[in-house]
Tab-separated table of C-alpha atoms in Angstrom:
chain	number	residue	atom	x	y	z
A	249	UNK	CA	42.994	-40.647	6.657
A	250	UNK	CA	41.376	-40.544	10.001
A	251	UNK	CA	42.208	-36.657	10.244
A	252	UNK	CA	40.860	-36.238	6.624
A	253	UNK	CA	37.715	-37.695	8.220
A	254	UNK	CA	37.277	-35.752	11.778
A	255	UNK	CA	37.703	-32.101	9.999
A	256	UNK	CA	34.934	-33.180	7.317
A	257	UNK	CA	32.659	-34.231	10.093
A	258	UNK	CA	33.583	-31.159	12.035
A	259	UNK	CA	32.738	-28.813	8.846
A	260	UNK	CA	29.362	-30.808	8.777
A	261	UNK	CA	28.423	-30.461	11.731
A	262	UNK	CA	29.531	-26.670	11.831
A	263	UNK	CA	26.936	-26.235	8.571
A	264	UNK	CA	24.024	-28.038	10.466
A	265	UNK	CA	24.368	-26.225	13.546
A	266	UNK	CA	24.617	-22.753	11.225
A	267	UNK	CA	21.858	-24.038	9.250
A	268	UNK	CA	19.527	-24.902	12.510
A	269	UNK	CA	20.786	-21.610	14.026
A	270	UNK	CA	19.225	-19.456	10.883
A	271	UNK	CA	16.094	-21.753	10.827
A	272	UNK	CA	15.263	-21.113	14.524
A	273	UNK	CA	15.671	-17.262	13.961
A	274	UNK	CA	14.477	-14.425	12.528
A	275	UNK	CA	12.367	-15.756	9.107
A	276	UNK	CA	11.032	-14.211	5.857
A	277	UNK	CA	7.977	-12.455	6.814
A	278	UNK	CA	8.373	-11.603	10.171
A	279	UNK	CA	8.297	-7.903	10.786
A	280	UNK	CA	11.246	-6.412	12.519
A	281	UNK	CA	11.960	-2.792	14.164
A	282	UNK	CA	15.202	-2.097	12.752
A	283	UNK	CA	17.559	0.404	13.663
A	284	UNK	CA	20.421	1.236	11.161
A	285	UNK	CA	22.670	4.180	9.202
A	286	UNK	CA	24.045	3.204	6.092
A	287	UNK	CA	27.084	5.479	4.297
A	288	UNK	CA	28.910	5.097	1.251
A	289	UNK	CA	32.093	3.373	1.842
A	290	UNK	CA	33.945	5.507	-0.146
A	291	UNK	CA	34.006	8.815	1.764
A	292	UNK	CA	31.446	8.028	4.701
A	293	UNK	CA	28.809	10.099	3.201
A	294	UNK	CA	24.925	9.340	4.987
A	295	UNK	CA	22.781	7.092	2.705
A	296	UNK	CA	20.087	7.000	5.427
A	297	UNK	CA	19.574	6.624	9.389
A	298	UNK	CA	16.466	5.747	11.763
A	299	UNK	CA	19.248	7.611	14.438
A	300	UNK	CA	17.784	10.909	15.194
A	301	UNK	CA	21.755	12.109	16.681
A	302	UNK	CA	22.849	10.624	13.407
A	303	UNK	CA	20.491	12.952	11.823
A	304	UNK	CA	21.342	16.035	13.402
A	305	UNK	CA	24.805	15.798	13.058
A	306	UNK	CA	24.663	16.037	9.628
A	307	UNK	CA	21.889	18.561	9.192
A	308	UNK	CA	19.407	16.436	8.030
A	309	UNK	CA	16.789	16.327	11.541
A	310	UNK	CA	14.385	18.627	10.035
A	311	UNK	CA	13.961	16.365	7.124
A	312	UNK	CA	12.034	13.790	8.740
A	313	UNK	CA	10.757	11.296	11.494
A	314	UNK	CA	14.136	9.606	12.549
A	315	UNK	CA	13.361	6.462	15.059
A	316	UNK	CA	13.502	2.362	13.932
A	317	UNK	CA	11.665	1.429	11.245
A	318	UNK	CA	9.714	-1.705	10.506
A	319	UNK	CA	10.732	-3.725	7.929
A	320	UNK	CA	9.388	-7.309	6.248
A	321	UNK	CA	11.866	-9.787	6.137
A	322	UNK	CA	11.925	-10.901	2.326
A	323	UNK	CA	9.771	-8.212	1.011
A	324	UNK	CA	12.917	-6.151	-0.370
A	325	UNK	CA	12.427	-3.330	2.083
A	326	UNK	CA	15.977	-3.283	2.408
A	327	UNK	CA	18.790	-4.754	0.499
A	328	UNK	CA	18.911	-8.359	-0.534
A	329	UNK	CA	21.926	-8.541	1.500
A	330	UNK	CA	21.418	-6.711	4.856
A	331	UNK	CA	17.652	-9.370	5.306
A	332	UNK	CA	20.547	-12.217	4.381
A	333	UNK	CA	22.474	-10.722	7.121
A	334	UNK	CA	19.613	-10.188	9.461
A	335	UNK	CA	17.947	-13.813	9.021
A	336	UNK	CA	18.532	-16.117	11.656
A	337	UNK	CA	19.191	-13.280	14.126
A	338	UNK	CA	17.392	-12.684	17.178
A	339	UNK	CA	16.527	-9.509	18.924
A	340	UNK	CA	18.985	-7.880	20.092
A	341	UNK	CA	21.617	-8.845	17.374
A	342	UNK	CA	23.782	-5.715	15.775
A	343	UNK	CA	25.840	-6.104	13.103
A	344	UNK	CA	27.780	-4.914	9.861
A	345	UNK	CA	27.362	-6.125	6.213
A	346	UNK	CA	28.551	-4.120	3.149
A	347	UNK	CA	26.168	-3.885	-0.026
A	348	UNK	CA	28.298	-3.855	-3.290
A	349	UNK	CA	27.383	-1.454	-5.808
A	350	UNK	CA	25.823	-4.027	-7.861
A	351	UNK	CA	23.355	-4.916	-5.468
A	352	UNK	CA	22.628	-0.963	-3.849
A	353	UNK	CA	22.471	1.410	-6.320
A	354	UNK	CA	24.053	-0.432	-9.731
A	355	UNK	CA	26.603	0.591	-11.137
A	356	UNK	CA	27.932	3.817	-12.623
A	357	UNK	CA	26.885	3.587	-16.378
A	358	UNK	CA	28.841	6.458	-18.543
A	359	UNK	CA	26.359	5.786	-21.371
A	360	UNK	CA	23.658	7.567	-18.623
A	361	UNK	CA	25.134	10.701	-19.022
A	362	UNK	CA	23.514	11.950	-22.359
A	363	UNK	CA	23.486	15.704	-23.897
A	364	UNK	CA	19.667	16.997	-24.868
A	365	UNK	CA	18.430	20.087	-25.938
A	366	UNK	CA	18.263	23.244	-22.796
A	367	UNK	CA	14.990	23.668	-24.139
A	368	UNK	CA	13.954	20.550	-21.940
A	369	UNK	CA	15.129	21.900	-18.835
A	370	UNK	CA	12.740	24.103	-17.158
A	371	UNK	CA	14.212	27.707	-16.108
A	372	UNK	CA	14.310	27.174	-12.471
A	373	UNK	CA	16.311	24.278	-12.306
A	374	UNK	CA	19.229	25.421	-15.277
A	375	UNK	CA	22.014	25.373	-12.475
A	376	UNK	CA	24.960	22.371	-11.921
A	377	UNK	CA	22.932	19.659	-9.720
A	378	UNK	CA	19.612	20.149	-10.137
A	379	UNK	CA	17.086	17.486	-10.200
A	380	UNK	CA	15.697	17.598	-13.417
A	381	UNK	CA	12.546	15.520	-15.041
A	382	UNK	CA	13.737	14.983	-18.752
A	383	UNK	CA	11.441	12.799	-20.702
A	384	UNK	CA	10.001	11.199	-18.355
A	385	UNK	CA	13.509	10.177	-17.297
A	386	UNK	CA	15.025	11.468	-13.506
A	387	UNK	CA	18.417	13.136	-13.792
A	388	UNK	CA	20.674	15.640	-12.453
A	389	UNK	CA	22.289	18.380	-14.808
A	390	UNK	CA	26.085	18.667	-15.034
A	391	UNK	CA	26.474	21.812	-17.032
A	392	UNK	CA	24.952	23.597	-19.775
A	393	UNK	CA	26.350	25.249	-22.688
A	394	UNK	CA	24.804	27.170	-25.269
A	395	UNK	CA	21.913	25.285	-26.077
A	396	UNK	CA	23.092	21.857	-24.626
A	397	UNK	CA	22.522	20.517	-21.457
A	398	UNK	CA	24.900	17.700	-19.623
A	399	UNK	CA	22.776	15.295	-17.461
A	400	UNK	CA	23.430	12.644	-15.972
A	401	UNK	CA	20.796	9.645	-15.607
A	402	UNK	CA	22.849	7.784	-13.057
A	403	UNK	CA	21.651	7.316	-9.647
A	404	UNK	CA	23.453	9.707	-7.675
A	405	UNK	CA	24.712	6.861	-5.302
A	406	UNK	CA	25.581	4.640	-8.157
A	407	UNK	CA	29.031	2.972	-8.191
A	408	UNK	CA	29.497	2.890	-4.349
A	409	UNK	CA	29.204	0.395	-1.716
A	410	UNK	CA	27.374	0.970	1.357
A	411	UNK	CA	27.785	-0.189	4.495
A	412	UNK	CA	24.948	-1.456	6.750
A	413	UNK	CA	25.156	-0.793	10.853
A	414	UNK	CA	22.110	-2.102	12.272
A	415	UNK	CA	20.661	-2.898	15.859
A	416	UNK	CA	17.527	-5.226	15.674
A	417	UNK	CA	15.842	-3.487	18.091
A	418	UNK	CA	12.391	-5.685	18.346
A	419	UNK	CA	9.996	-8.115	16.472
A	420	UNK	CA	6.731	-6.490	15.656
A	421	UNK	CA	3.691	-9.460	16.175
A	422	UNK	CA	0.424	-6.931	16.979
A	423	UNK	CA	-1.361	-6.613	13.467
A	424	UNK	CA	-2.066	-2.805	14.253
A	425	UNK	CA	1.438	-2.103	14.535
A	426	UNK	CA	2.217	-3.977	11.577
A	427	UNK	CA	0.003	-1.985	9.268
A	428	UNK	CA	1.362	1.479	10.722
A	429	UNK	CA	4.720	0.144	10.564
A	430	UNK	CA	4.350	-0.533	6.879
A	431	UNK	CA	1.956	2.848	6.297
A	432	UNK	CA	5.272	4.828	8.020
A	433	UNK	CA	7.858	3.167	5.729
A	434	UNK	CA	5.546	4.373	2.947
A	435	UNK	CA	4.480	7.809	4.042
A	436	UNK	CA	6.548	9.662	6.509
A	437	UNK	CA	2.676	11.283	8.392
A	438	UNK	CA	0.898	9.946	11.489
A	439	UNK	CA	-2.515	8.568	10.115
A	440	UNK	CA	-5.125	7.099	12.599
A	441	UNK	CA	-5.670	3.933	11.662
A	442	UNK	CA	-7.690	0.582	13.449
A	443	UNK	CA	-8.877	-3.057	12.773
A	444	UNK	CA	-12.141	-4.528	13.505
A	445	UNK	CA	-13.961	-7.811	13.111
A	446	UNK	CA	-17.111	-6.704	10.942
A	447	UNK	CA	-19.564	-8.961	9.655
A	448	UNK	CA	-20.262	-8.834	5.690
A	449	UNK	CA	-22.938	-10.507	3.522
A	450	UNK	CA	-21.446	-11.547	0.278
A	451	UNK	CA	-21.844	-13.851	-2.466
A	452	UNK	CA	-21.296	-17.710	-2.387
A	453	UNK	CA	-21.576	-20.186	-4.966
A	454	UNK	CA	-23.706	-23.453	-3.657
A	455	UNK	CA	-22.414	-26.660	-4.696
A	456	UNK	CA	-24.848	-28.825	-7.142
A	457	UNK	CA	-25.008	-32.399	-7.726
A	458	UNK	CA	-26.705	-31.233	-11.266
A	459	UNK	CA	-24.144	-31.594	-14.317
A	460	UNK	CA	-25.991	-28.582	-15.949
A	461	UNK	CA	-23.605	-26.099	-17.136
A	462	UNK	CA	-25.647	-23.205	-16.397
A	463	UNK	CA	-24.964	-20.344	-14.148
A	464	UNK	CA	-23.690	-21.111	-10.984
A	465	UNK	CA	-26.369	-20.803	-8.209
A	466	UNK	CA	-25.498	-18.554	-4.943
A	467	UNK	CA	-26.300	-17.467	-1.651
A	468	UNK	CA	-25.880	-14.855	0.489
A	469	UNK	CA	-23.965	-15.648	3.666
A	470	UNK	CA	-22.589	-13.583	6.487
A	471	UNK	CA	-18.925	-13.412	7.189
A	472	UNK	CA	-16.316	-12.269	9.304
A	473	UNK	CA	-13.744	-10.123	7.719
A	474	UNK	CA	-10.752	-8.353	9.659
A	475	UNK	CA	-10.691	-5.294	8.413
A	476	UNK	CA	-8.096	-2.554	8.628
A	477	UNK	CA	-9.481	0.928	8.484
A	478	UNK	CA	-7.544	4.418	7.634
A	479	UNK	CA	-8.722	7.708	8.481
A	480	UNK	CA	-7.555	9.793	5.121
A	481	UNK	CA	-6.298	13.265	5.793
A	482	UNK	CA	-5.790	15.768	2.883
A	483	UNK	CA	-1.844	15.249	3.247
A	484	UNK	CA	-2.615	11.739	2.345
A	485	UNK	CA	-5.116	12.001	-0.495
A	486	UNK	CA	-3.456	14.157	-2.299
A	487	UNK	CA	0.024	12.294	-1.947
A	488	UNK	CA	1.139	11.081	-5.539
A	489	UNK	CA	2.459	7.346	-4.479
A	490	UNK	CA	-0.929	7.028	-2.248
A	491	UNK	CA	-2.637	8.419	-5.262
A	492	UNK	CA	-0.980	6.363	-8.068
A	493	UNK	CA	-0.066	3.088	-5.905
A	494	UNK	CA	-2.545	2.571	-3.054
A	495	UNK	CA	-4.252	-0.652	-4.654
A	496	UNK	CA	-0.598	-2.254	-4.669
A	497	UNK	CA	0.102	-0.904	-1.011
A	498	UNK	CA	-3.680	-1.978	0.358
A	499	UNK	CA	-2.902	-5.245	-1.221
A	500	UNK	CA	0.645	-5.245	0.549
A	501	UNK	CA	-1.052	-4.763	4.055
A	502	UNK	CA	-3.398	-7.583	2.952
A	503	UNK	CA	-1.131	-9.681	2.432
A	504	UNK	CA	1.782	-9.168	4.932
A	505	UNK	CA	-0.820	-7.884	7.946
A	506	UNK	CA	-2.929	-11.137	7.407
A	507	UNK	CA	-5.980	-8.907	7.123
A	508	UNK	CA	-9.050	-9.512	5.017
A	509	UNK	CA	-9.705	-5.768	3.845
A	510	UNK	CA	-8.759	-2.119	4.021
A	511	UNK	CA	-11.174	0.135	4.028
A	512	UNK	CA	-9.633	4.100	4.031
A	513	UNK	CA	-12.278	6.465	5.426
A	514	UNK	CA	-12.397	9.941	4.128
A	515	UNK	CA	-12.881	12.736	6.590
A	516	UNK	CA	-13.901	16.188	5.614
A	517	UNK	CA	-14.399	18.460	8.283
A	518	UNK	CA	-16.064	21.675	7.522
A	519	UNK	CA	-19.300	23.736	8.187
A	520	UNK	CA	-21.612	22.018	11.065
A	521	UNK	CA	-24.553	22.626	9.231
A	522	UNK	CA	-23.021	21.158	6.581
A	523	UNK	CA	-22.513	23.480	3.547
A	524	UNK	CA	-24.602	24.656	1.137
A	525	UNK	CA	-27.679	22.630	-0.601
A	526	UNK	CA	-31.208	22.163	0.555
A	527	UNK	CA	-31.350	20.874	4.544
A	528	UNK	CA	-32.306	16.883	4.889
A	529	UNK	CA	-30.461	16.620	1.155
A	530	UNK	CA	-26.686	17.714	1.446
A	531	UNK	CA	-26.347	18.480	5.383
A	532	UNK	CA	-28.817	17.928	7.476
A	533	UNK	CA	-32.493	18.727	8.367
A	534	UNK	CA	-36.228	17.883	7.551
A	535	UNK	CA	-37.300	17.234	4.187
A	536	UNK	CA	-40.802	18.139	5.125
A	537	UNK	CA	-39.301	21.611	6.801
A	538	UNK	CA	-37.879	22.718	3.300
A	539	UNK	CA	-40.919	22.226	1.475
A	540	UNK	CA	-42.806	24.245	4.265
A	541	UNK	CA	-39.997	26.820	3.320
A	542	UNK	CA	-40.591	26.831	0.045
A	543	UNK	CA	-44.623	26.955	0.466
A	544	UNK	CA	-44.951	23.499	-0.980
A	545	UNK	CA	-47.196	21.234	0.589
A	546	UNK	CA	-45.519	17.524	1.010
A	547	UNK	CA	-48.594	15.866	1.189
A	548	UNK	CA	-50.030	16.984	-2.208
A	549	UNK	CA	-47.109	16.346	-3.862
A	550	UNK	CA	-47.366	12.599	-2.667
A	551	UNK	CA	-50.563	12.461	-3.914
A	552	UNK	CA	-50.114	13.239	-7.454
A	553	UNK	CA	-47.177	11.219	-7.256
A	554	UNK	CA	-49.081	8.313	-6.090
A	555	UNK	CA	-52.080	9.079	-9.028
A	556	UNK	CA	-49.365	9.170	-12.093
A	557	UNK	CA	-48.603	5.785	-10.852
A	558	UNK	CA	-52.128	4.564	-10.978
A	559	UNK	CA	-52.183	5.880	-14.033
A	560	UNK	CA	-49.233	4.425	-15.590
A	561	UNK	CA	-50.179	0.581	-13.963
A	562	UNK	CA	-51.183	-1.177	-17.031
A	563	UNK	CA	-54.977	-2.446	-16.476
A	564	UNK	CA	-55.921	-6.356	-16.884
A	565	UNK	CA	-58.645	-7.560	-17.920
């Protein structure tokens, strides 16, 4: 009975101890620079890498920026069970975890593999593993005969487990390198990006004592907001997830970053003088000059200007 009693208190005191070491770690929403290369378990093929050697070994360098990524634990950067892995951990920690299929890619659905008509596969692309858009739907083609196509709606890494090695390589607490460290895992470009502390005049409503249910009253205050700006290049304006998503992803960077704001700046750069239109208008110069160019006096102008408004005041008797 006694021995009964010692192992339970030993396999309590074993959970506690686990449970204090994951609570003193590594927590949901800290940022982490991750380093890692994940392959199917099947056959060792690369899923991904951060490892630039990695990279280049299997012909893949020129394909990207390979060096640790930052990550949000508990934002579902990564899989559900590599953060479960990583939580608790402190920098420094490496480790191993394998992702079923269930939880990477799904599954490999047969139903997913579906026959349509060649007509919906563009010319270009009517060869055995092409990418194809069909519907709407991404898929790659398996064959095509006569005027049926074979493709398959699967994800191409669907059915196999992956396995996770990953170095936590540092924590990430400097809100600047938070915000490019989620901008890079969204956008594989350099952008120039900075925060400031500006001061804002906005909107408040005033308390009343009154129990009238009119309109609030308000007042304009100044405020401090932390603001995270982003110089916008045309790689990044015309990307499709920046153009399609950036409200979610500004709100992400809110929200994760701590910040109050992003504000994304666009610069143009172009003609000095500042392209075509009339100077002091659309680039630059003297209003006055441009009228002088024109051989239209400024000053008479104002003063008809300034008699059709005379004229228009209504009189009072």
């Amino acid at each position: 009975m006694t021995g009964e009693s010692d192992e339970s208190a030993e396999e309590t005191q074993a959970s506690e101890e686990a449970a204090e070491s994951t609570e003193n770690g590594l927590q949901d929403g800290d940022f982490v620079r991750l380093a890692y290369t994940a392959r199917t378990v099947e056959d060792g093929s690369l899923v991904d890498t951060t490892d630039e050697e990695v990279a280049e070994e299997e012909g893949v360098a020129d394909e990207g920026t390979f060096e640790p990524r930052v990550i949000v634990l508990g934002s579902g950067h990564i899989f559900e069970g590599v953060e479960e892995e990583i939580e608790g951990s402190e920098v420094g920690d490496s480790g191993s975890v394998t992702v079923p299929a269930p939880e990477a890619f799904g599954e490999y659905d047969q139903e997913e593999v579906r026959t349509v008509s060649t007509d919906k596969v563009p010319e270009d692309d009517r060869y055995p593993g092409a990418a194809v858009q069909i519907d709407g739907q991404q898929g790659y083609l398996e064959t095509i005969i006569g005027g049926r196509a074979r493709v398959d709606f699967n994800h191409p890494l669907a059915g196999d487990d992956i396995e996770y090695e990953y170095e936590i390589v540092g924590e990430v607490e400097d809100e600047l390198e938070q915000a490019q460290g989620l901008m890079n895992m969204f956008f594989d470009m350099d952008l120039d990006m900075f925060i400031e502390t500006d001061e804002v005049e906005e909107e408040q409503v005033v308390e009343s004592d009154d129990d009238d249910e009119g309109e609030p009253e308000t007042e304009t205050v100044t405020v401090e907001k932390e603001t995270l700006y982003i110089d916008s290049d045309p790689q990044l304006a015309m990307n499709q997830q920046w153009m399609f998503q950036k409200q979610q992803i500004a709100q992400q960077l809110i929200d994760q970053v701590g910040i109050d704001r992003v504000i994304v700046q666009e610069v143009i750069d172009g003609n000095p003088m500042g392209g075509m239109g009339m100077p002091g208008m659309m680039g630059g110069g003297d209003l006055e000059e441009a009228l002088e160019d024109v051989d239209v006096d400024a000053d008479e102008i104002a003063e008809e200007l300034d008699e059709e408004i005379d004229a228009d005041e209504p009189t009072t008797e």
